[in-house]
Tab-separated table of C-alpha atoms and ligand atoms in Angstrom:
chain	number	residue	atom	x	y	z
A	1	MET	CA	-21.725	21.085	-12.665
A	2	LYS	CA	-22.561	19.725	-9.231
A	3	THR	CA	-21.101	16.331	-10.085
A	4	SER	CA	-17.904	17.867	-11.451
A	5	LYS	CA	-17.440	19.955	-8.315
A	6	LEU	CA	-17.844	16.869	-6.131
A	7	ASN	CA	-15.450	15.002	-8.399
A	8	LEU	CA	-12.883	17.753	-7.993
A	9	ASN	CA	-13.317	17.552	-4.235
A	10	LYS	CA	-12.611	13.814	-4.361
A	11	GLN	CA	-9.673	14.247	-6.744
A	12	ILE	CA	-8.083	16.777	-4.383
A	13	LYS	CA	-8.465	14.355	-1.488
A	14	LEU	CA	-6.953	11.500	-3.496
A	15	ALA	CA	-4.040	13.771	-4.484
A	16	LEU	CA	-3.486	14.750	-0.833
A	17	LEU	CA	-3.602	11.104	0.284
A	18	ALA	CA	-1.111	10.138	-2.466
A	19	ALA	CA	1.196	12.996	-1.405
A	20	MET	CA	1.007	11.848	2.230
A	21	ALA	CA	1.703	8.267	1.174
A	22	PHE	CA	4.730	9.431	-0.828
A	23	LEU	CA	6.074	11.401	2.172
A	24	LEU	CA	5.619	8.364	4.434
A	25	MET	CA	7.394	6.162	1.879
A	26	LEU	CA	10.462	8.424	2.161
A	27	PHE	CA	10.769	7.115	5.746
A	28	GLU	CA	10.968	3.470	4.637
A	29	ILE	CA	13.281	1.371	6.759
A	30	GLN	CA	15.125	-1.832	6.290
A	31	VAL	CA	14.368	-4.438	8.970
A	32	PRO	CA	17.561	-6.382	9.820
A	33	ILE	CA	15.758	-9.759	9.951
A	34	PHE	CA	14.828	-9.444	6.249
A	35	PRO	CA	16.957	-9.041	3.085
A	36	SER	CA	17.831	-5.400	2.417
A	37	PHE	CA	15.694	-5.112	-0.754
A	38	LEU	CA	12.557	-5.393	1.411
A	39	LYS	CA	11.647	-2.066	3.028
A	40	ILE	CA	8.873	-1.396	5.493
A	41	ASP	CA	6.990	1.891	5.834
A	42	LEU	CA	3.559	3.286	6.630
A	43	SER	CA	2.869	4.509	3.096
A	44	ASP	CA	-0.014	2.052	2.631
A	45	LEU	CA	-1.879	3.845	5.410
A	46	PRO	CA	-3.210	6.824	3.357
A	47	ALA	CA	-4.051	4.388	0.531
A	48	LEU	CA	-6.034	2.192	2.930
A	49	ILE	CA	-7.831	5.198	4.377
A	50	GLY	CA	-8.673	6.387	0.848
A	51	ALA	CA	-9.808	2.893	-0.123
A	52	PHE	CA	-12.041	2.625	2.953
A	53	ALA	CA	-13.543	6.057	2.286
A	54	PHE	CA	-13.929	5.886	-1.517
A	55	GLY	CA	-13.415	2.300	-2.663
A	56	PRO	CA	-10.815	-0.236	-3.862
A	57	VAL	CA	-10.066	1.477	-7.195
A	58	GLU	CA	-9.311	4.770	-5.440
A	59	GLY	CA	-6.944	2.901	-3.089
A	60	ILE	CA	-5.081	1.503	-6.104
A	61	ILE	CA	-4.921	5.006	-7.657
A	62	ILE	CA	-3.305	6.355	-4.461
A	63	GLU	CA	-0.768	3.477	-4.518
A	64	PHE	CA	0.038	4.297	-8.151
A	65	PHE	CA	0.646	8.007	-7.607
A	66	LYS	CA	2.603	7.319	-4.400
A	67	ASN	CA	5.074	5.177	-6.344
A	68	LEU	CA	5.133	7.577	-9.294
A	69	LEU	CA	6.040	10.490	-6.973
A	70	PHE	CA	8.647	8.279	-5.286
A	71	VAL	CA	10.354	7.445	-8.586
A	72	VAL	CA	10.184	11.062	-9.822
A	73	PHE	CA	11.519	12.684	-6.642
A	74	LYS	CA	13.726	9.998	-5.119
A	75	GLY	CA	14.602	7.852	-8.120
A	76	THR	CA	14.908	4.094	-8.068
A	77	GLN	CA	17.624	1.916	-6.595
A	78	THR	CA	16.073	-1.298	-7.892
A	79	ALA	CA	15.677	-0.684	-11.645
A	80	LEU	CA	11.980	0.057	-10.866
A	81	VAL	CA	11.382	-3.538	-9.700
A	82	GLY	CA	10.884	-2.381	-6.093
A	83	GLU	CA	8.427	0.387	-6.926
A	84	ILE	CA	6.437	-1.874	-9.260
A	85	ALA	CA	6.424	-4.545	-6.516
A	86	ASN	CA	5.318	-1.964	-3.968
A	87	PHE	CA	2.488	-0.799	-6.254
A	88	PHE	CA	1.088	-4.259	-7.015
A	89	ILE	CA	1.511	-5.648	-3.508
A	90	GLY	CA	0.204	-2.505	-1.765
A	91	GLY	CA	-2.639	-2.405	-4.301
A	92	LEU	CA	-3.604	-5.948	-3.356
A	93	LEU	CA	-3.682	-5.098	0.343
A	94	VAL	CA	-5.818	-1.988	-0.031
A	95	SER	CA	-8.208	-3.319	-2.678
A	96	THR	CA	-8.917	-6.617	-0.896
A	97	SER	CA	-9.390	-4.886	2.469
A	98	ALA	CA	-11.685	-2.226	0.980
A	99	LEU	CA	-13.757	-4.712	-1.047
A	100	ILE	CA	-14.650	-6.507	2.175
A	101	TYR	CA	-15.018	-3.374	4.340
A	102	ASN	CA	-17.326	-1.753	1.787
A	103	ILE	CA	-19.819	-4.642	1.997
A	104	ASN	CA	-20.657	-3.551	5.525
A	105	LYS	CA	-18.844	-0.618	7.104
A	106	THR	CA	-18.471	-1.871	10.663
A	107	ARG	CA	-15.352	-2.105	12.799
A	108	LYS	CA	-15.647	-5.896	12.810
A	109	ASN	CA	-15.767	-5.959	9.020
A	110	ALA	CA	-12.796	-3.576	8.854
A	111	ILE	CA	-10.821	-6.106	10.926
A	112	ILE	CA	-11.974	-9.005	8.692
A	113	GLY	CA	-11.086	-6.922	5.609
A	114	LEU	CA	-7.603	-6.064	6.877
A	115	ILE	CA	-6.861	-9.674	7.890
A	116	SER	CA	-8.074	-10.923	4.484
A	117	GLY	CA	-6.107	-8.165	2.723
A	118	THR	CA	-2.955	-9.170	4.588
A	119	ILE	CA	-3.435	-12.872	3.761
A	120	VAL	CA	-4.185	-12.255	0.047
A	121	MET	CA	-1.291	-9.784	-0.219
A	122	SER	CA	1.179	-12.167	1.449
A	123	LEU	CA	0.205	-15.198	-0.660
A	124	VAL	CA	0.175	-13.345	-3.984
A	125	ALA	CA	3.393	-11.489	-3.032
A	126	GLY	CA	5.012	-14.891	-2.429
A	127	LEU	CA	4.037	-16.068	-5.929
A	128	LEU	CA	4.979	-12.736	-7.553
A	129	ASN	CA	8.393	-12.768	-5.900
A	130	TYR	CA	9.017	-16.399	-6.851
A	131	PHE	CA	7.996	-16.170	-10.492
A	132	VAL	CA	8.674	-12.534	-11.408
A	133	LEU	CA	10.192	-10.075	-8.937
A	134	VAL	CA	13.292	-11.889	-7.682
A	135	PRO	CA	14.245	-13.321	-11.123
A	136	VAL	CA	13.745	-9.914	-12.825
A	137	TYR	CA	15.612	-8.104	-10.028
A	138	ALA	CA	18.543	-10.517	-10.342
A	139	LYS	CA	18.568	-10.136	-14.130
A	140	ALA	CA	18.445	-6.322	-13.930
A	141	PHE	CA	21.676	-6.342	-11.939
A	142	GLY	CA	23.275	-9.123	-13.956
A	143	ALA	CA	23.380	-11.343	-10.883
A	144	PRO	CA	22.261	-14.954	-10.506
A	145	VAL	CA	19.110	-15.650	-8.442
A	146	SER	CA	21.405	-17.455	-5.986
A	147	ALA	CA	22.985	-14.076	-5.134
A	148	ILE	CA	19.577	-12.785	-3.995
A	149	VAL	CA	18.927	-16.035	-2.116
A	150	GLY	CA	22.302	-15.482	-0.439
A	151	MET	CA	21.032	-12.205	1.062
A	152	GLY	CA	18.450	-14.296	2.917
A	153	SER	CA	20.850	-17.136	3.821
A	154	LYS	CA	23.097	-14.650	5.646
A	155	ILE	CA	20.179	-13.904	7.996
A	156	ASN	CA	18.604	-17.365	8.204
A	157	SER	CA	20.692	-20.459	7.433
A	158	ASN	CA	17.525	-22.426	6.577
A	159	ILE	CA	17.173	-20.281	3.447
A	160	LYS	CA	18.833	-22.346	0.730
A	161	ASP	CA	16.934	-21.654	-2.476
A	162	LEU	CA	14.316	-19.329	-3.951
A	163	SER	CA	11.350	-21.222	-2.495
A	164	SER	CA	12.776	-21.167	1.046
A	165	LEU	CA	13.584	-17.448	0.608
A	166	VAL	CA	9.949	-16.830	-0.329
A	167	ILE	CA	8.460	-19.003	2.445
A	168	LEU	CA	10.816	-18.052	5.287
A	169	SER	CA	11.457	-14.416	4.486
A	170	ILE	CA	9.270	-12.757	1.857
A	171	VAL	CA	5.880	-14.087	3.008
A	172	PRO	CA	6.626	-13.313	6.710
A	173	PHE	CA	7.761	-9.803	5.671
A	174	ASN	CA	4.416	-9.168	3.975
A	175	ILE	CA	2.494	-10.539	6.960
A	176	LEU	CA	4.445	-8.191	9.266
A	177	LYS	CA	3.873	-5.220	6.946
A	178	GLY	CA	0.130	-5.996	6.709
A	179	PHE	CA	-0.094	-6.387	10.473
A	180	VAL	CA	1.651	-3.075	11.244
A	181	VAL	CA	-0.374	-1.066	8.706
A	182	SER	CA	-3.637	-2.730	9.828
A	183	ILE	CA	-3.076	-1.884	13.490
A	184	VAL	CA	-2.362	1.785	12.690
A	185	THR	CA	-5.359	1.966	10.320
A	186	LEU	CA	-7.704	0.553	12.961
A	187	GLY	CA	-6.275	3.013	15.462
A	188	ILE	CA	-6.850	6.141	13.386
A	189	TYR	CA	-9.568	5.452	10.793
A	190	LYS	CA	-12.441	6.357	13.080
A	191	SER	CA	-11.056	9.833	13.742
A	192	VAL	CA	-9.860	10.449	10.175
A	193	SER	CA	-12.968	9.214	8.341
A	194	PRO	CA	-15.290	12.053	9.504
A	195	ILE	CA	-12.746	14.615	8.237
A	196	ILE	CA	-12.769	13.037	4.772
A	197	HIS	CA	-16.567	12.793	4.665
A	198	LYS	CA	-17.324	16.070	6.448
A	199	GLU	CA	-15.472	18.123	3.854
A	200	ALA	CA	-17.589	16.541	1.120
A	201	PHE	CA	-20.695	17.391	3.110
A	202	MET	CA	-19.572	21.004	3.623
A	203	SER	CA	-18.765	21.474	-0.034
A	204	LYS	CA	-22.238	20.225	-0.976
A	205	GLN	CA	-23.741	22.661	1.519
A	206	SER	CA	-21.709	25.650	0.364
A	207	PHE	CA	-22.529	24.711	-3.218
A	208	ALA	CA	-26.230	24.686	-2.353
A	209	LYS	CA	-25.920	28.080	-0.587
A	210	LYS	CA	-24.190	29.677	-3.553
A	211	HIS	CA	-26.567	28.344	-6.148
A	212	MET	CA	-29.934	28.644	-4.426
G	1	RBF	N1	7.496	-4.898	-1.069
G	1	RBF	C1	6.512	-5.519	-0.406
G	1	RBF	O1	5.728	-4.894	0.291
G	1	RBF	N2	6.369	-6.878	-0.482
G	1	RBF	C2	7.201	-7.646	-1.227
G	1	RBF	O2	7.037	-8.864	-1.273
G	1	RBF	C3	8.227	-7.003	-1.956
G	1	RBF	N3	9.062	-7.714	-2.742
G	1	RBF	C4	10.082	-7.066	-3.394
G	1	RBF	C5	10.995	-7.799	-4.165
G	1	RBF	C6	12.042	-7.170	-4.803
G	1	RBF	C7	12.990	-8.008	-5.630
G	1	RBF	C8	12.237	-5.774	-4.659
G	1	RBF	C9	13.407	-5.095	-5.299
G	1	RBF	C10	11.358	-5.048	-3.889
G	1	RBF	C11	10.260	-5.669	-3.270
G	1	RBF	N4	9.343	-4.938	-2.510
G	1	RBF	C12	8.337	-5.587	-1.842
G	1	RBF	C13	9.385	-3.456	-2.471
G	1	RBF	C14	10.299	-2.912	-1.376
G	1	RBF	O3	9.895	-3.364	-0.103
G	1	RBF	C15	10.287	-1.364	-1.400
G	1	RBF	O4	9.007	-0.893	-1.046
G	1	RBF	C16	10.634	-0.792	-2.764
G	1	RBF	O5	11.838	-1.348	-3.230
G	1	RBF	C17	10.780	0.755	-2.716
G	1	RBF	O6	11.874	1.143	-1.996
């Protein structure tokens, strides 16, 4: 009974974090120095906060429900490729960062976790885009991969093929996204974390009061 009540408490928090992430994702913007299919937003922030508070798996769960809500309420403009990309790539950022932060919950380790998360996310995102995302995206719209590469060439004339698109545009995009989300997380986690943990503490206390 006690365990299930605490579980419910955690589930409610995860649901709230996923809802916040979804709302933040609605404010995604396109950065003119990157191709228009790449969108930046702060929706990884609630997932990172959840992952730091509860663990890497919980961070991935928040990323999943964020994208599910996004598809249900806003629909997809990318034949789901974008939302699936967002889920896997955001999941990599939050799980790697939380795995490292959870070894030793210090500010220094949070910084190391976020830097590692950003590096792992950017490298794996590069590979995912090269081998899966860009080819599948092109196929879904019946366009050749060169048409997607062309979106990058318009911005940077050094982009000539898929590998230069990945190296000069997609990897830097992920580094920028990781950097922005990391800075905001470091700025707010200290003040948000007690709220997440305090509620759990209060519910344990009120449970004890009621049942003693
Ligand atoms: N989002 C990322 O955070 N990193 C990526 O590398 C990335 N690659 C994408 C590649 C394709 C072909 C598409 C369509 C989307 C990609 N996205 C990526 C997701 C995108 O930025 C946005 O979050 C989603 O499309 C939801 O609007």
